CSV table of C-alpha atoms in Angstrom, one decimal:
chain,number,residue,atom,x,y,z
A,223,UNK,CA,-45.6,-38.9,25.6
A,224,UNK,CA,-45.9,-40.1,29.2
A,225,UNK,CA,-43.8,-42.8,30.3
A,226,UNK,CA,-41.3,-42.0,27.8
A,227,UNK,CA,-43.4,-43.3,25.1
A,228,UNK,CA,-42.1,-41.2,21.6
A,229,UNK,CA,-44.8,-40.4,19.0
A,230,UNK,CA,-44.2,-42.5,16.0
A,231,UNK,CA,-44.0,-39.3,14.0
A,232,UNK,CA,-41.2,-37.7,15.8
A,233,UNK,CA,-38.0,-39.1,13.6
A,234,UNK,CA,-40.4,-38.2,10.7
A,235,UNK,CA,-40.5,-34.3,12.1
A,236,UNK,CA,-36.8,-34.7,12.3
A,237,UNK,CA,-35.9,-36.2,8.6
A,238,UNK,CA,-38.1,-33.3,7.8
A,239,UNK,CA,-36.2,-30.9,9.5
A,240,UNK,CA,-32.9,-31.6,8.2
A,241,UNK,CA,-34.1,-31.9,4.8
A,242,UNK,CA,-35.5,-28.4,5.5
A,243,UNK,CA,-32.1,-26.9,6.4
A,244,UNK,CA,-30.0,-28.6,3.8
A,245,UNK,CA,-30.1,-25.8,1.4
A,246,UNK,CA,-28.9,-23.4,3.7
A,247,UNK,CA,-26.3,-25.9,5.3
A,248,UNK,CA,-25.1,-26.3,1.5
A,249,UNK,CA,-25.0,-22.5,0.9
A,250,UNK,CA,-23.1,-21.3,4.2
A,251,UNK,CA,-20.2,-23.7,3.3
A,252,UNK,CA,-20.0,-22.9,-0.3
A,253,UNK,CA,-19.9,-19.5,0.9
A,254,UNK,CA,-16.9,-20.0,3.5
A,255,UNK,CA,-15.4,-22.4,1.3
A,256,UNK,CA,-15.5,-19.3,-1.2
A,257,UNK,CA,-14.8,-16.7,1.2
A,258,UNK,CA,-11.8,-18.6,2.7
A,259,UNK,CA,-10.0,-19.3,-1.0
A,260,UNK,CA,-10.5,-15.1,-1.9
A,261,UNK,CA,-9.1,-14.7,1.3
A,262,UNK,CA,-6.0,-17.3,0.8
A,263,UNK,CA,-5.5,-15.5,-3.0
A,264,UNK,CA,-5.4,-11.8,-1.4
A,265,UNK,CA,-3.1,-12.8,1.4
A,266,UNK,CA,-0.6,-15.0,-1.0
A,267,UNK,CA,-0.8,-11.6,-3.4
A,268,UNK,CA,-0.2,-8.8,-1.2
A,269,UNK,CA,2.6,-10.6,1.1
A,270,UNK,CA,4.8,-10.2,-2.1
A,271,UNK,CA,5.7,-7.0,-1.8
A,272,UNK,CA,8.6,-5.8,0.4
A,273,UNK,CA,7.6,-4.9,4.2
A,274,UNK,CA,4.3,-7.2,4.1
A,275,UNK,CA,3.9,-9.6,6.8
A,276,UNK,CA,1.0,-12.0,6.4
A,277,UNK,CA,0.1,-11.7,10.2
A,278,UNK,CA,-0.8,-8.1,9.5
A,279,UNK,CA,-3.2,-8.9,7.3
A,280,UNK,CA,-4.6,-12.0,7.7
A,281,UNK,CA,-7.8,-10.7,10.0
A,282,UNK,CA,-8.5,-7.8,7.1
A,283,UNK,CA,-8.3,-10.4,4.8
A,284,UNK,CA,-10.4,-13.0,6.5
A,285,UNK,CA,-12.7,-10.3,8.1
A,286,UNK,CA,-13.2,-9.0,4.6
A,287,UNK,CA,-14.2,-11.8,2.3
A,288,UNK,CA,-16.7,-13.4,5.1
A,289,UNK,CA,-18.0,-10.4,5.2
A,290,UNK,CA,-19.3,-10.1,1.8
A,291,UNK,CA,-20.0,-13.7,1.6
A,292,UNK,CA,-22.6,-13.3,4.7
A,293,UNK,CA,-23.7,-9.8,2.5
A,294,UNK,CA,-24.0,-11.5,-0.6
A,295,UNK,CA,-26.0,-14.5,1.2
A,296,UNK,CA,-28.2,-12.1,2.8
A,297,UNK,CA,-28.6,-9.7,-0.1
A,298,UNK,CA,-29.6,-12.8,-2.2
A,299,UNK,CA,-32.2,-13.6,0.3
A,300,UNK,CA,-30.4,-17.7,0.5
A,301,UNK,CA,-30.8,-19.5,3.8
A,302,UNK,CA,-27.8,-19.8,5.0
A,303,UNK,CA,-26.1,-20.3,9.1
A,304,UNK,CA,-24.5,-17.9,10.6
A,305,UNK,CA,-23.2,-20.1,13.7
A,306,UNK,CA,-21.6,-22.2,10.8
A,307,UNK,CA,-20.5,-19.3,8.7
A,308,UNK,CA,-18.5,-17.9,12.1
A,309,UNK,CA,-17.0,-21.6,12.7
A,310,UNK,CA,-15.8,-21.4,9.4
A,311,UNK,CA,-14.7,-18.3,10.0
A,312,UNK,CA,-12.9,-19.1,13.1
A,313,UNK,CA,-11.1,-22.1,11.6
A,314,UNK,CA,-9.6,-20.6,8.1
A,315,UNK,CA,-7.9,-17.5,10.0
A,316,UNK,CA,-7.0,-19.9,12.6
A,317,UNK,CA,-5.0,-22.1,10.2
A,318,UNK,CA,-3.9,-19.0,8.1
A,319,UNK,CA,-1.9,-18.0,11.4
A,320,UNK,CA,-0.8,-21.4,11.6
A,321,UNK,CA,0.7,-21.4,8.2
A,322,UNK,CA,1.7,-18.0,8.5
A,323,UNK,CA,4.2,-18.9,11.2
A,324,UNK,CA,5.5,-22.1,10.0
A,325,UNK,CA,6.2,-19.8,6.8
A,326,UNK,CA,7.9,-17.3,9.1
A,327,UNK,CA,9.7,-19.6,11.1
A,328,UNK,CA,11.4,-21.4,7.9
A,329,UNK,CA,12.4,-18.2,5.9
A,330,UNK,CA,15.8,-17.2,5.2
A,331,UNK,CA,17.7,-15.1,6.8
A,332,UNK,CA,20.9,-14.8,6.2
A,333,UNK,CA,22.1,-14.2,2.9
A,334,UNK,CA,25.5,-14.4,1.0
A,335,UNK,CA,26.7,-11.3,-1.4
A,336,UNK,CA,29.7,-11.1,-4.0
A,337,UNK,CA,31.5,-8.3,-2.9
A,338,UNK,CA,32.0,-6.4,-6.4
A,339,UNK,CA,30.2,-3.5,-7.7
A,340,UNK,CA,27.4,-1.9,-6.5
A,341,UNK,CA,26.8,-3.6,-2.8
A,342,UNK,CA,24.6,-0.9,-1.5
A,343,UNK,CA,21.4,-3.6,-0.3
A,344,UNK,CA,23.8,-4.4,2.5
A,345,UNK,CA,23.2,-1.1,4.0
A,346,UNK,CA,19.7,-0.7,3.1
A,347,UNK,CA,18.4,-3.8,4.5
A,348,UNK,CA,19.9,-4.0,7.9
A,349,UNK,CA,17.1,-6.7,8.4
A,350,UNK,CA,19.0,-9.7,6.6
A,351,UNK,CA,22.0,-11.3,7.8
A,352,UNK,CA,24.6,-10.5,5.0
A,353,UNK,CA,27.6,-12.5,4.6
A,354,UNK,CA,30.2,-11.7,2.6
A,355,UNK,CA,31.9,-13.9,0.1
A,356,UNK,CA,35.7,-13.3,0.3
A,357,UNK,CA,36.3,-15.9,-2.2
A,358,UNK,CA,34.7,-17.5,-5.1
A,359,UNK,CA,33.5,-20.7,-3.4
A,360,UNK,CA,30.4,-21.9,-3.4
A,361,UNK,CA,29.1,-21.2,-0.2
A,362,UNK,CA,28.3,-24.6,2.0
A,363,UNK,CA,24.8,-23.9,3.4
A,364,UNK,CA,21.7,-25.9,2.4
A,365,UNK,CA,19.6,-22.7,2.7
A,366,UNK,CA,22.6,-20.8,1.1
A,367,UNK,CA,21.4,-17.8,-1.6
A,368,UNK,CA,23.5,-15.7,-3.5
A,369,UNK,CA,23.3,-12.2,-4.1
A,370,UNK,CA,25.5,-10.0,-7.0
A,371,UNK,CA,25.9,-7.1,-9.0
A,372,UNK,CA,25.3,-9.2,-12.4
A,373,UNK,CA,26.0,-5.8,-14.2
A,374,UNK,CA,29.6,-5.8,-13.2
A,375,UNK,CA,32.5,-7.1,-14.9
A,376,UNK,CA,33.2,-9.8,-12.5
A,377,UNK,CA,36.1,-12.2,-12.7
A,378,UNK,CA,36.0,-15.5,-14.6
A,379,UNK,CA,36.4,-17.2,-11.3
A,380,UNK,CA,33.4,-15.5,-9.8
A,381,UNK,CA,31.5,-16.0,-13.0
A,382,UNK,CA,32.1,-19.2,-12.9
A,383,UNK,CA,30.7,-19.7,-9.5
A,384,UNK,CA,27.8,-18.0,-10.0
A,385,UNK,CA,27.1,-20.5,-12.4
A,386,UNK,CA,28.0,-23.4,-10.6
A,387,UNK,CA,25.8,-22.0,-8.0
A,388,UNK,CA,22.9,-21.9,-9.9
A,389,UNK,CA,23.1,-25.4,-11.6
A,390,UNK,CA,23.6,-26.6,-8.0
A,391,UNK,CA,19.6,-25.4,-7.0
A,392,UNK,CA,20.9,-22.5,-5.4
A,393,UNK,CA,19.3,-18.9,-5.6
A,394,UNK,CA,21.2,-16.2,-7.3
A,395,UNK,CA,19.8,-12.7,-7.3
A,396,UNK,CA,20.9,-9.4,-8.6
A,397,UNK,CA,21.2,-6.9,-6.4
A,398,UNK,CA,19.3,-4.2,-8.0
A,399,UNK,CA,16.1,-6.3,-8.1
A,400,UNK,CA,16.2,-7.5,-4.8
A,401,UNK,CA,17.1,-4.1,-3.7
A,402,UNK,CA,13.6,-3.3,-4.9
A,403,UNK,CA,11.7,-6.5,-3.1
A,404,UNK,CA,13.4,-5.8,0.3
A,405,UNK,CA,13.0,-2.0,0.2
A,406,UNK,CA,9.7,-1.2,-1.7
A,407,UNK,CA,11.9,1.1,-3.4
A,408,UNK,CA,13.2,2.0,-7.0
A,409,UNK,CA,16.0,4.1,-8.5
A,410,UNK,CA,15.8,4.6,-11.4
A,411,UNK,CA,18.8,4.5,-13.6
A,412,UNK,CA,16.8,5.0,-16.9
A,413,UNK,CA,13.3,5.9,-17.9
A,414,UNK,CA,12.4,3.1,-19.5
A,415,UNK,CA,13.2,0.6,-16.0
A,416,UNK,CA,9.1,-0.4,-15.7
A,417,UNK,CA,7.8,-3.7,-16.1
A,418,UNK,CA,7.5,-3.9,-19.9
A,419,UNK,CA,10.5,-1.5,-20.6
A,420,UNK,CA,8.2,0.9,-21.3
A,421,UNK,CA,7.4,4.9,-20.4
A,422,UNK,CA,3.7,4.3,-19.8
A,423,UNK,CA,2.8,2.2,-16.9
A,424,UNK,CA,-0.2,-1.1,-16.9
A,425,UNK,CA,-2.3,0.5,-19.6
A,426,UNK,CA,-4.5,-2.2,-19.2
A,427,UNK,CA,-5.2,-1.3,-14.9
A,428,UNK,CA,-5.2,2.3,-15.6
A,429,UNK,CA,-9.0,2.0,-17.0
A,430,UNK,CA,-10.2,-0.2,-14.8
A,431,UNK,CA,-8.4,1.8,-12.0
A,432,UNK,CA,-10.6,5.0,-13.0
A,433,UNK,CA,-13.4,3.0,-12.8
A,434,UNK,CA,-12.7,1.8,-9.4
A,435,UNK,CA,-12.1,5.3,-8.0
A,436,UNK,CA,-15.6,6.4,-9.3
A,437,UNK,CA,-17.6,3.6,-8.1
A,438,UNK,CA,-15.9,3.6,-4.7
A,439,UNK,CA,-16.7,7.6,-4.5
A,440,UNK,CA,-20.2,7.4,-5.0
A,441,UNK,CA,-20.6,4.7,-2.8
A,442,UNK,CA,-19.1,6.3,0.0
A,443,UNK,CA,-20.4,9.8,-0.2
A,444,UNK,CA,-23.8,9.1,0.7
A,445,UNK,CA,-22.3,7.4,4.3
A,446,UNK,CA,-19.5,10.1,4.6
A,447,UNK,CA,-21.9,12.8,4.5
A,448,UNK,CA,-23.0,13.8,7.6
A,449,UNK,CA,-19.5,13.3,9.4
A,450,UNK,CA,-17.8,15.7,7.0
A,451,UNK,CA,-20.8,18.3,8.3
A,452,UNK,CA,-19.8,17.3,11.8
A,453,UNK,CA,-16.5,17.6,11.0
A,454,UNK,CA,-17.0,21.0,8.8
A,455,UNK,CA,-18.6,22.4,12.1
A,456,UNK,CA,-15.8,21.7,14.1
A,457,UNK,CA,-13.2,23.5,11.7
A,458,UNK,CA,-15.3,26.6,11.6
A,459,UNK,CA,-15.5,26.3,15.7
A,460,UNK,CA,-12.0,25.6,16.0
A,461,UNK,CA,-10.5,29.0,14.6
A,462,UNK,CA,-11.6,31.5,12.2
A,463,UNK,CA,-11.0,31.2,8.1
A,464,UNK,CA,-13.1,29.3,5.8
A,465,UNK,CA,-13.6,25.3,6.4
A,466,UNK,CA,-11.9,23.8,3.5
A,467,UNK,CA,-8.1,24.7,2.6
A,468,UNK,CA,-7.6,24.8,-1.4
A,469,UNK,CA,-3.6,24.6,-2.5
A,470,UNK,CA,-2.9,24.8,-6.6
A,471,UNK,CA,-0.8,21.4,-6.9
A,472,UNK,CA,0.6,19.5,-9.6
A,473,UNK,CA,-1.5,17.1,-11.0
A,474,UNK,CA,-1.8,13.9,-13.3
A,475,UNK,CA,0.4,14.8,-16.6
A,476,UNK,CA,1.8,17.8,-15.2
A,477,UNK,CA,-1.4,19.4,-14.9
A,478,UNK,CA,-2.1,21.8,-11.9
A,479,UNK,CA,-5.3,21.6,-10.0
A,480,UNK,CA,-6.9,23.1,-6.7
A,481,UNK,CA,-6.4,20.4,-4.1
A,482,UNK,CA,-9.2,20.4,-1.4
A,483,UNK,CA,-8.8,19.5,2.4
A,484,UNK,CA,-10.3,20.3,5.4
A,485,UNK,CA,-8.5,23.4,7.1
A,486,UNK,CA,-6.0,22.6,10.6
A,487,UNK,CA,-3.7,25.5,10.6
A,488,UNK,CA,-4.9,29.1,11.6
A,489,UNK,CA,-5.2,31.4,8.8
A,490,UNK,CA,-2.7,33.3,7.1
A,491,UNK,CA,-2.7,36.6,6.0
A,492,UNK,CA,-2.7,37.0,2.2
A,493,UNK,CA,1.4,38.2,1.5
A,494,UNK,CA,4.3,37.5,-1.2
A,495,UNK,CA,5.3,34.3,1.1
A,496,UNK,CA,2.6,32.4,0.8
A,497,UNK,CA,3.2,30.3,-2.1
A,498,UNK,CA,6.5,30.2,-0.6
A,499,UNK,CA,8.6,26.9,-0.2
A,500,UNK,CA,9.0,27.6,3.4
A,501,UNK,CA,5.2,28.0,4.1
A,502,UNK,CA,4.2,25.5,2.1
A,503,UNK,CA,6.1,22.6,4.4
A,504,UNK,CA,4.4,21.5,7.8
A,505,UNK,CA,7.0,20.8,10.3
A,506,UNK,CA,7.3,18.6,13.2
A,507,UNK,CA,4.7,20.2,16.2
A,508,UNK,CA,3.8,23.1,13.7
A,509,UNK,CA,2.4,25.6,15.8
A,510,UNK,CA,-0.2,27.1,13.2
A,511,UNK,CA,-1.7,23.7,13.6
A,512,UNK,CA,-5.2,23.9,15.4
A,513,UNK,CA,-6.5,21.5,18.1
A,514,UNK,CA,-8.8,20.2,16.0
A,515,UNK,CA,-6.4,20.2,12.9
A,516,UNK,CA,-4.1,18.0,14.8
A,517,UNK,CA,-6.8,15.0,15.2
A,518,UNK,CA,-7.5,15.8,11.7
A,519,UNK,CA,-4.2,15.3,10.8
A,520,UNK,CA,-3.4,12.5,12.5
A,521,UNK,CA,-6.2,10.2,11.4
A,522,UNK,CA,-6.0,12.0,7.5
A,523,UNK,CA,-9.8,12.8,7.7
A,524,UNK,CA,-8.7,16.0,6.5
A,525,UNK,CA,-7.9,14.4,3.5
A,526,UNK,CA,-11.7,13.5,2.6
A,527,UNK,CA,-13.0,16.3,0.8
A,528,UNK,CA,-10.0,15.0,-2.1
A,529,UNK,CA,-13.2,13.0,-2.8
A,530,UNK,CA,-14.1,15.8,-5.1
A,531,UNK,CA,-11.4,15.9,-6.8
A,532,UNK,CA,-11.5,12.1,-7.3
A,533,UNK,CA,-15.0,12.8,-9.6
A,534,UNK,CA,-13.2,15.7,-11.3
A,535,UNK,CA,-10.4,13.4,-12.9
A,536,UNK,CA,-7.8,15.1,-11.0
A,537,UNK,CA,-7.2,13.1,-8.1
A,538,UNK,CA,-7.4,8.9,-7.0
A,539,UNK,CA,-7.9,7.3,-3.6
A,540,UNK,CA,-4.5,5.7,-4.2
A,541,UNK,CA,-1.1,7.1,-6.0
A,542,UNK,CA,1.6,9.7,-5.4
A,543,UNK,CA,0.4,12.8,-3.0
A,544,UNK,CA,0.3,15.8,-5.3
A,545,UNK,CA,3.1,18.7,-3.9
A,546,UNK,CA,2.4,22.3,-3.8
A,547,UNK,CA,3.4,23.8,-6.6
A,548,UNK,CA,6.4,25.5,-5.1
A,549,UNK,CA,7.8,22.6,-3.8
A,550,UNK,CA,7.0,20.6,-6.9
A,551,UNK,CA,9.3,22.9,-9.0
A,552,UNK,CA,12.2,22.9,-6.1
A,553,UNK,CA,12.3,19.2,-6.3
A,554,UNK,CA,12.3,18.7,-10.2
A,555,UNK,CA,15.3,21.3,-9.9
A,556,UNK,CA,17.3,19.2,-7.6
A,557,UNK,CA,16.0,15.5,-8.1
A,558,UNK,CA,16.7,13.4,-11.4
A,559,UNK,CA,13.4,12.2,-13.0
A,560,UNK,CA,11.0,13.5,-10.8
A,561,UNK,CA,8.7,14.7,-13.5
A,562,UNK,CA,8.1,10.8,-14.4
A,563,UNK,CA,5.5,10.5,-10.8
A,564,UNK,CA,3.1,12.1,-12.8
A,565,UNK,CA,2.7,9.4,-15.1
A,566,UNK,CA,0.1,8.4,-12.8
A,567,UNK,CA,-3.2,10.5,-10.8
A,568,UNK,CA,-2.1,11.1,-7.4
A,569,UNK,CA,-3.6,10.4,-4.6
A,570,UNK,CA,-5.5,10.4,-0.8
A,571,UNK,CA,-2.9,7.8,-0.1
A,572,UNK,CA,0.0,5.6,-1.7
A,573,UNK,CA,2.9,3.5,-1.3
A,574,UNK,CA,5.2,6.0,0.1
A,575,UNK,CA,2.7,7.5,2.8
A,576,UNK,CA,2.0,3.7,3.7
A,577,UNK,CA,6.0,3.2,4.3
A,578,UNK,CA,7.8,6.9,4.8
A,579,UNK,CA,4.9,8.8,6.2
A,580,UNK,CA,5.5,12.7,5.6
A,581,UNK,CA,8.8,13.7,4.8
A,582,UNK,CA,10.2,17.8,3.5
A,583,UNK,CA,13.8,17.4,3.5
A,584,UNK,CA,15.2,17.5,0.2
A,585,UNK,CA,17.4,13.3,1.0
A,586,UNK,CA,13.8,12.3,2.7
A,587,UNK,CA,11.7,13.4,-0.9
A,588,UNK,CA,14.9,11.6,-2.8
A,589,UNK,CA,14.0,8.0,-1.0
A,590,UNK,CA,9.9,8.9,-1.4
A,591,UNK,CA,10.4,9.6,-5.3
A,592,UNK,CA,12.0,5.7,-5.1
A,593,UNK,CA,9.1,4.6,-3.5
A,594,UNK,CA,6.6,6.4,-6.1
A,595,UNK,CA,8.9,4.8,-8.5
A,596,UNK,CA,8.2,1.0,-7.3
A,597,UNK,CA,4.0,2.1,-7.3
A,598,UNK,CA,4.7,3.4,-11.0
A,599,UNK,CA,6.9,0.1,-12.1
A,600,UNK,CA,4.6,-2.3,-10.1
A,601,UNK,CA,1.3,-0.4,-10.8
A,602,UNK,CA,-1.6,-2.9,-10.3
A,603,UNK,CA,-4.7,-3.9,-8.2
A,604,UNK,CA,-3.2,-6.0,-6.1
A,605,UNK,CA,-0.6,-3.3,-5.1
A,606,UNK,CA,-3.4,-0.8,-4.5
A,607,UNK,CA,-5.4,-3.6,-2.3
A,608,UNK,CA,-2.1,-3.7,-0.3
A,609,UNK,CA,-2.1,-0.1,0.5
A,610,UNK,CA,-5.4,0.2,1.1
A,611,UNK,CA,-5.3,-2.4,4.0
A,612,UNK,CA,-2.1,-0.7,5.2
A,613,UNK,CA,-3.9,3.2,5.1
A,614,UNK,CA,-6.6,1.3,7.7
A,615,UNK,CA,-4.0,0.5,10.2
A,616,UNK,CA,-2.2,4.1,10.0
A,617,UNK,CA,-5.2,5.7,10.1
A,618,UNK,CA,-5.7,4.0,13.5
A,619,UNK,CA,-2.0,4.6,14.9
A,620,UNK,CA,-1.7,7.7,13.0
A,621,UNK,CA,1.4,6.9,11.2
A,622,UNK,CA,2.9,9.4,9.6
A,623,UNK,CA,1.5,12.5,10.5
A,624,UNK,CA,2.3,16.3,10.9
């Protein structure tokens, strides 16, 4: 060693070394390489659906799949690096912003519409640039797309540039299912208006779907179980009454079933009006809300105990919310196929909680039965994934709540 003399087995230490580490070189970027494709697939699958932007939920995304692939690693007892698992890390979300706002920056948006029939996307998606046609021209615009009422009786000369338009290259939509893509919304015309024309919705997810909700229960409750005691003591502090709040609702297949929830208003006396419709709707700054009730509220912990009625059958973490009975009869009296949103279990959270938040007004429930609508027509685990990233970020901002 002295005067800078190296022992002739040094390079042999470091050969050794490396050959030492290759395995777990080799399984840290099979696992990000892995990790970063899942998290490529999720993002290109949930950004489909109306309202998504892929900023929103690239980190979840990202966050999530390297996550498990550093569990899975570790579970599996592999050798593996975590300095090059977080480069990797680093580097895909880096370049799935990167993409994300190239994508951004060279969508669409302005759009040109055939003036005939039903036009009413122009008014519900005040976000595009619509641009009426006032003659039947083809528009001259490289990033020109067309949108009509193809169920109208439209001219031969508009016909006939529709068609021109589309041998040209140039996108022509109908209004109705764009309507549903920029809205999240459907209205339903006819019964049968699901994916495969027919009543019952992807038989083939509902299974699985079941499955899902019980594994996810019983892997939760264990971790949830000492904050819903902490949180069971503070609702008895808070005010008196019993901790959890049961409600009769209507349930999958127009079943009724107790619905449980952690109690935030002050009790009510026991009267004629309190199956009422009136009681049974929580208003903006509802004073029978507690302090406690209101935090409750706010980041839906009080929705937790539903868990239970997840491993009954009556309930899943994701569909329509269940209405009190009283308002569940008052809105099939007044609204056109609202029956049909029990095709499906309800749920802790869904599509419409995720984009309306809570609503009472008879118009406000009208645009939330669309929106159960598009989760009924649309029903799949992708859709599902996509709320349940978007329930993280309103539990956090509180989105929503009464």
């Amino acid at each position: 060693m002295a005067g800078g003399i190296v022992p002739l087995g040094a390079p042999l230490v470091t050969f050794g070394s490396l050959a030492q580490n290759l395995p777990g070189t080799i399984n840290t970027q099979l696992g990000s390489l892995i990790a970063a494709v899942m998290a490529f697939l999720v993002l290109r699958r949930v950004t489909v659906y109306p309202g998504t932007r892929a900023f929103s939920f690239i980190l979840p995304a990202f966050s999530s799949t390297f996550g498990l692939a550093a569990a899975v690693l570790l579970a599996a007892r592999l050798d593996y690096s975590g300095s090059m698992l977080l480069t990797g890390y680093v580097a895909t979300t880096g370049s799935a912003f990167l993409l994300g706002y190239v994508e951004q920056r060279a969508a669409a948006r302005r759009m040109y519409y055939v003036p005939v029939g039903n036009t009413g996307i122009v008014e519900d998606t005040p976000q595009v640039d619509w641009v009426p046609l006032v003659a039947p021209v083809v528009p001259d615009d490289p990033t020109a797309s067309i949108v009509a009422d193809l169920r109208s009786d439209h001219s031969p000369e508009w016909e006939r540039m529709l068609a021109q338009a589309a041998i040209a290259g140039i996108p022509v939509y109908h209004t109705k299912q764009l309507r549903e893509s920029l809205t999240g919304r459907v209205q339903i015309e006819h019964l049968s208006e699901n994916s495969f024309g027919s009543l019952l919705p992807g038989l083939g997810y509902r299974g699985l779907k079941r499955a899902i909700d019980l594994l996810a229960s019983i892997v939760v409750l264990p971790f949830l179980l000492i904050p819903l005691i902490i949180v069971a003591l503070l609702v008895r502090a808070s005010s008196s009454g019993p901790i959890l709040f049961r409600q009769r609702r209507m349930g999958y297949r127009g079943i009724p079933f107790d619905m449980l929830k952690f109690r935030t208003m002050l009790e009510r006396p026991l009267d004629a009006d309190r199956e009422s419709r009136e009681s049974a709707i929580t208003l903006d700054g509802d004073a029978r809300v507690t302090r406690v009730g209101r935090f409750l509220r706010r980041s839906r912990i009080d929705e937790l105990p539903q868990i239970i009625n997840i491993l009954r059958g009556e309930m899943s973490w994701i569909g329509p919310r269940p209405e009190a009975m009283s308002l569940s009869a008052w809105y099939d009296s007044e609204l056109p196929f609202y029956t049909y949103r029990h095709i499906v279990r309800p749920g802790i959270t869904g599509w419409a909680q995720v984009n309306q938040g809570h609503v009472a007004g008879l118009d406000d429930v009208h645009v939330k039965l669309h929106y159960d609508f598009y989760y009924i027509k649309f029903f799949s685990f992708w859709l599902d994934l996509l709320i349940s990233l978007r329930t993280v970020g309103i539990m956090l901002t509180g989105f929503g709540a009464k």
